[in-house]
Amino acid sequence: MNCISWNCRGLGQPRAVLELTELVKNKSPSILFLMETRSKEQYLKKLCSKLKLENVHIEPRMNTGGGLALYWKNGIDLKVLDSSPTFIDAVVNPGMDDAWRLTGFYGNPITANREHSWALLKHLCLKMDIPWLCMGDFNEIIKAEEKKGGANRRERQMREFREALDFCGFRDLGFVGNPFTWCNNQFDGEVTWIRLDRGVATPSWIQMFPTVRVHHVQGTLSDHCPLWVCSDDENIRFYNKSRPFRFEAVWLRDEGCEGIIRSAWQGEISNDSVGKLMGKVEACRLSLKSWSRLSFGNIRRMLMKKKKELAAAEQLSMAGISHEQVRILRGEVYELLVKEECLWQQRSRVEWLKGGDLNTSYFHG
């Protein structure tokens, strides 16, 4: 069990796609549900290869807003039963004993129309009786504690949402991480945090996947954080292997790179002409390697550090302290994501000729 649900608030920006691919690369979901894609169908289909999720069902955007997309891997036996601008309903392993139902849901953002969302949820409940997981942005909370800042939520709104969940037999799957999934990111005025996104499931589904947890994953672009729904037995392993020296294109984004090369190249090497050339190349290699490790640092490590700082800043914002540091750190996290993307592009054989670096083993040999 490994799914992601995210109200991405548009995939038209390169930054949004970068954050999405980073999320998918790190969590490796089998199923991905996106809301408010605000993108054309052809564009969303092209993302399949970038996300390495081979299948997609698209609910087109309305004018320039809305839009849903459900992606899944080839190894998943998934059949989409029905969809609309506010949901995608599917069955995993249809016809099998271990079949279960997945609904990606998007609650109506207009308060006056939210009763239509709950009527729809009840209608979906009556269609079949198999283990059921429903996840997405419901645009509502079930209790006052799920909102911090701003005007108080009306009790009637919350009660109607709770009644719809009870009608369907849903239980809230809880969460790991920050208690809220949405922030208004106000520059002026009061910062508001709300838990609008959640995963809910029927008791039979919880029995089928007893170790599933819903993680609130940090995001830097959308005002909604992604939900990562996964079992405890989903392990992500990273293998460290020694690699030969490579000149990283991303180093050129740092102003100190030229100085390191110039300093190493101008060093005194006492030898014949060929030996002197080889000595200077070796000096550059050692200097760049040392500089990258100590000054430039490990991008992955730096990214993890900045994300921890961002999480701490968000906690302070939730406690009513300045939100400015959150905005600053989100920008720094994005810059590191860009640098990491540059590293992965250089490592992609498809990009070698396009990038013109011909970074081949023969050249380095």
XYZ file of C-alpha atoms in Angstrom:
365
model
C 0.000 0.000 0.000
C 1.650 3.194 -1.196
C -0.473 6.109 -2.469
C -0.138 9.876 -2.655
C -2.903 12.485 -2.767
C -2.086 16.137 -3.442
C -3.976 19.306 -4.250
C -1.106 20.709 -6.328
C -2.845 23.983 -7.277
C -1.681 23.807 -10.892
C 1.076 22.013 -12.787
C 1.753 24.778 -15.309
C 4.911 25.987 -13.563
C 8.218 24.109 -13.918
C 8.584 24.502 -10.150
C 5.365 22.547 -9.550
C 6.479 19.682 -11.799
C 9.887 19.686 -10.117
C 8.324 19.361 -6.684
C 5.961 16.628 -7.902
C 8.750 14.551 -9.473
C 10.838 14.958 -6.307
C 7.884 13.729 -4.243
C 7.272 10.712 -6.487
C 10.976 9.861 -6.623
C 11.287 9.908 -2.828
C 8.048 8.088 -1.944
C 7.755 5.807 -5.007
C 3.929 5.556 -4.898
C 2.028 2.939 -6.863
C -0.960 5.301 -7.165
C -0.987 9.102 -7.372
C -4.106 11.273 -7.128
C -3.825 14.954 -8.116
C -6.386 17.728 -7.677
C -6.568 21.170 -9.277
C -4.142 20.203 -12.045
C -5.269 23.228 -14.113
C -3.516 21.599 -17.086
C -4.500 20.282 -20.485
C -5.044 16.567 -20.991
C -2.113 16.127 -23.387
C 0.252 17.782 -20.919
C -0.870 15.487 -18.083
C -0.358 12.416 -20.279
C 3.207 13.483 -21.030
C 3.948 13.490 -17.305
C 3.549 9.685 -17.193
C 7.098 9.084 -18.424
C 8.583 11.729 -16.120
C 6.779 10.325 -13.083
C 7.390 6.696 -14.154
C 3.687 5.996 -13.635
C 2.571 4.438 -16.884
C -1.223 4.788 -16.638
C -3.432 7.812 -16.104
C -7.129 8.681 -15.938
C -7.808 12.394 -16.429
C -10.833 14.438 -15.476
C -10.328 17.588 -17.608
C -10.064 21.040 -16.138
C -13.020 23.441 -16.368
C -11.871 26.487 -18.332
C -8.564 27.263 -16.566
C -9.376 25.805 -13.130
C -9.942 22.441 -11.488
C -8.950 19.151 -13.066
C -8.225 15.734 -11.536
C -5.732 13.026 -12.508
C -5.187 9.497 -11.221
C -1.834 7.883 -12.126
C -0.808 4.295 -11.405
C 1.983 1.843 -12.196
C 1.721 -1.003 -14.676
C 1.938 -3.608 -11.907
C -1.305 -2.343 -10.320
C -4.545 -3.939 -11.540
C -6.746 -0.838 -11.339
C -10.030 -0.113 -13.092
C -11.656 3.326 -13.029
C -15.406 2.941 -12.526
C -16.620 6.531 -12.642
C -15.385 10.094 -12.437
C -16.515 13.712 -12.402
C -14.864 17.086 -11.757
C -14.951 16.272 -8.027
C -13.982 12.571 -7.775
C -12.359 9.568 -9.434
C -13.714 6.206 -8.274
C -11.694 3.036 -8.959
C -11.302 -0.596 -7.888
C -7.951 -2.276 -7.311
C -7.763 -6.007 -8.125
C -11.332 -6.128 -9.492
C -13.009 -9.556 -9.295
C -10.419 -10.890 -6.836
C -10.855 -11.817 -3.174
C -8.526 -8.978 -2.162
C -10.324 -6.310 -4.233
C -10.630 -2.892 -2.649
C -11.995 0.462 -3.645
C -10.129 3.752 -3.982
C -11.863 7.111 -4.350
C -9.960 10.324 -4.889
C -12.266 13.059 -3.625
C -12.316 16.856 -3.966
C -14.863 18.653 -1.795
C -16.594 21.702 -3.207
C -14.537 24.806 -2.294
C -17.705 26.949 -2.026
C -19.244 26.587 1.424
C -22.834 26.947 0.168
C -22.332 24.047 -2.270
C -20.598 21.696 0.128
C -23.832 19.853 0.887
C -23.701 18.577 -2.718
C -20.302 17.014 -1.950
C -21.730 15.116 1.025
C -24.732 13.958 -1.016
C -22.306 12.672 -3.658
C -20.232 10.848 -1.045
C -23.358 9.108 0.260
C -24.381 8.195 -3.294
C -20.950 6.622 -3.936
C -21.298 4.633 -0.722
C -24.450 2.892 -1.980
C -22.812 1.670 -5.202
C -20.851 -1.270 -3.757
C -19.772 -2.879 -0.519
C -16.062 -3.748 -0.570
C -13.142 -2.394 1.529
C -12.956 1.311 0.705
C -10.335 4.052 0.995
C -11.272 7.654 0.251
C -8.568 10.340 0.225
C -8.252 13.906 -0.973
C -9.053 17.517 -0.165
C -12.486 17.555 1.480
C -12.370 21.328 2.059
C -13.927 20.796 5.490
C -12.983 19.839 9.037
C -14.718 17.579 11.555
C -13.897 19.534 14.726
C -12.799 23.031 15.711
C -9.312 21.855 16.794
C -8.482 21.166 13.142
C -8.323 24.908 12.453
C -5.976 27.543 13.881
C -6.426 31.236 13.135
C -9.121 33.039 11.168
C -12.855 32.973 11.814
C -14.392 30.061 13.702
C -15.912 27.272 11.624
C -19.687 26.962 11.906
C -20.751 23.903 13.864
C -23.358 23.023 11.248
C -20.708 22.739 8.522
C -18.610 20.339 10.583
C -21.646 18.317 11.691
C -22.812 17.731 8.105
C -19.342 16.485 7.163
C -19.252 14.126 10.162
C -22.699 12.803 9.253
C -21.575 12.036 5.699
C -18.512 10.161 6.998
C -20.678 8.211 9.445
C -23.179 7.314 6.713
C -20.340 5.786 4.653
C -18.898 3.981 7.672
C -15.612 5.840 7.353
C -13.014 6.114 10.073
C -10.373 8.816 9.993
C -6.938 7.260 9.455
C -5.249 9.967 11.513
C -1.894 11.402 10.466
C 1.844 11.582 11.078
C 3.487 15.005 10.956
C 2.136 18.535 11.268
C -1.537 18.696 12.344
C -2.599 20.919 9.440
C -2.522 20.426 5.659
C -3.403 23.914 4.357
C -2.100 27.410 5.049
C -3.283 30.739 3.628
C 0.327 32.073 3.635
C -0.824 35.605 4.366
C 1.749 38.360 3.869
C -0.422 40.772 5.843
C -3.021 39.752 8.358
C -3.559 36.553 10.315
C -1.982 33.302 9.134
C -4.552 30.468 9.094
C -3.816 26.723 9.273
C -6.486 24.061 8.591
C -6.586 20.281 8.158
C -8.543 20.127 4.892
C -6.914 16.999 3.424
C -7.317 13.546 4.933
C -7.609 9.827 4.338
C -10.682 7.934 5.581
C -11.519 4.253 5.214
C -14.073 1.597 6.139
C -13.258 -0.890 8.947
C -12.897 -3.724 6.410
C -10.229 -1.730 4.523
C -8.388 -0.960 7.766
C -8.397 -4.688 8.581
C -6.941 -5.382 5.136
C -4.185 -2.788 5.654
C -3.767 -2.596 9.448
C -0.379 -0.837 9.426
C -1.284 1.999 7.057
C -0.442 5.538 8.157
C -1.217 8.896 6.557
C 1.831 11.174 6.464
C 1.530 14.940 6.023
C 4.461 15.592 3.693
C 6.122 19.001 3.532
C 5.502 21.045 0.408
C 6.943 24.355 -0.755
C 4.711 25.451 -3.647
C 1.050 24.595 -3.109
C -0.799 25.885 -0.055
C -1.803 22.229 0.504
C 0.674 19.633 1.709
C 0.673 16.190 0.025
C -0.758 13.127 1.790
C 1.362 9.982 1.676
C -0.743 6.905 2.520
C 1.550 3.928 3.083
C 2.022 0.756 5.087
C 4.720 0.452 7.719
C 6.337 -2.281 5.646
C 7.003 0.157 2.779
C 10.756 0.613 3.106
C 12.778 3.035 1.035
C 16.418 2.004 0.871
C 19.290 4.048 -0.382
C 22.488 2.340 -1.494
C 25.769 4.205 -1.374
C 28.243 3.120 -4.002
C 31.615 4.673 -4.696
C 31.499 6.604 -7.961
C 34.288 7.805 -10.208
C 34.997 11.516 -10.282
C 32.640 13.539 -12.479
C 32.588 17.256 -13.101
C 29.099 18.233 -11.973
C 27.286 20.790 -14.128
C 25.543 22.057 -11.008
C 28.882 23.356 -9.677
C 28.702 26.077 -12.324
C 25.724 27.539 -10.462
C 28.131 28.471 -7.640
C 30.318 31.552 -8.026
C 33.224 29.879 -6.185
C 33.745 27.169 -8.804
C 35.860 29.248 -11.219
C 38.166 30.409 -8.416
C 38.809 26.833 -7.257
C 39.745 25.746 -10.802
C 41.923 28.816 -11.430
C 43.789 28.421 -8.144
C 44.449 24.709 -8.693
C 45.531 25.214 -12.323
C 48.022 27.966 -11.462
C 49.780 25.876 -8.819
C 53.450 24.962 -9.368
C 53.978 21.496 -10.853
C 57.610 20.537 -11.467
C 57.677 17.970 -14.251
C 57.888 17.599 -18.025
C 55.202 19.181 -20.226
C 52.912 16.159 -20.354
C 53.438 15.382 -16.683
C 52.760 19.014 -15.810
C 49.447 18.927 -17.692
C 48.387 15.708 -15.991
C 49.462 17.112 -12.635
C 47.340 20.238 -13.110
C 44.316 18.145 -14.108
C 44.791 15.977 -11.015
C 45.158 19.084 -8.830
C 41.881 20.430 -10.230
C 40.164 17.122 -9.572
C 41.293 16.974 -5.946
C 40.503 20.641 -5.311
C 37.004 20.381 -6.817
C 36.273 17.178 -4.926
C 37.346 18.713 -1.620
C 35.512 21.994 -2.323
C 32.330 20.180 -3.326
C 32.366 18.134 -0.134
C 33.234 20.936 2.304
C 31.949 24.141 0.720
C 29.262 23.119 -1.760
C 28.148 20.210 0.380
C 25.932 17.222 -0.326
C 22.735 18.509 -1.938
C 20.629 15.686 -0.584
C 21.935 16.316 2.939
C 21.455 20.075 2.602
C 17.928 19.533 1.288
C 17.032 17.327 4.239
C 18.478 19.909 6.640
C 16.520 22.767 5.057
C 13.316 20.722 5.121
C 13.802 20.128 8.853
C 14.314 23.861 9.348
C 11.165 24.483 7.303
C 9.202 22.050 9.478
C 10.411 23.861 12.599
C 9.488 27.253 11.077
C 6.006 25.952 10.209
C 5.555 24.805 13.813
C 6.423 28.314 14.999
C 3.976 29.795 12.479
C 1.255 27.471 13.749
C 2.038 28.744 17.244
C 1.320 32.289 16.061
C 4.943 33.403 15.513
C 6.095 35.116 12.279
C 5.367 33.301 9.008
C 8.171 35.133 7.161
C 10.799 32.444 7.860
C 8.507 29.837 6.255
C 8.467 31.822 3.001
C 12.268 32.266 3.042
C 12.965 28.580 3.691
C 10.501 27.453 1.018
C 12.495 29.498 -1.496
C 15.787 27.936 -0.306
C 14.315 24.436 -0.532
C 13.213 25.164 -4.095
C 16.734 26.342 -5.064
C 18.170 23.079 -3.722
C 15.538 21.122 -5.658
C 16.655 22.915 -8.841
C 20.291 22.000 -8.147
C 19.365 18.388 -7.477
C 17.348 18.265 -10.704
C 20.442 19.530 -12.519
C 22.450 16.642 -11.050
C 19.885 14.078 -12.183
C 19.720 15.567 -15.669
C 23.472 15.195 -16.036
C 23.270 11.588 -14.904
C 20.577 10.842 -17.484
C 22.096 9.383 -20.654
C 19.292 10.977 -22.669
C 20.528 14.416 -21.591
C 24.244 13.897 -22.380
C 24.084 14.787 -26.065
C 21.457 17.458 -25.508
C 23.579 19.059 -22.789
C 26.710 18.792 -24.906
C 28.971 17.558 -22.113
C 29.596 14.063 -23.569
C 30.314 12.924 -20.018
C 31.503 9.453 -21.070
C 33.662 6.859 -19.359
C 36.130 7.119 -22.279
C 36.632 10.842 -21.687
C 37.151 10.376 -17.946
C 39.440 7.395 -18.570
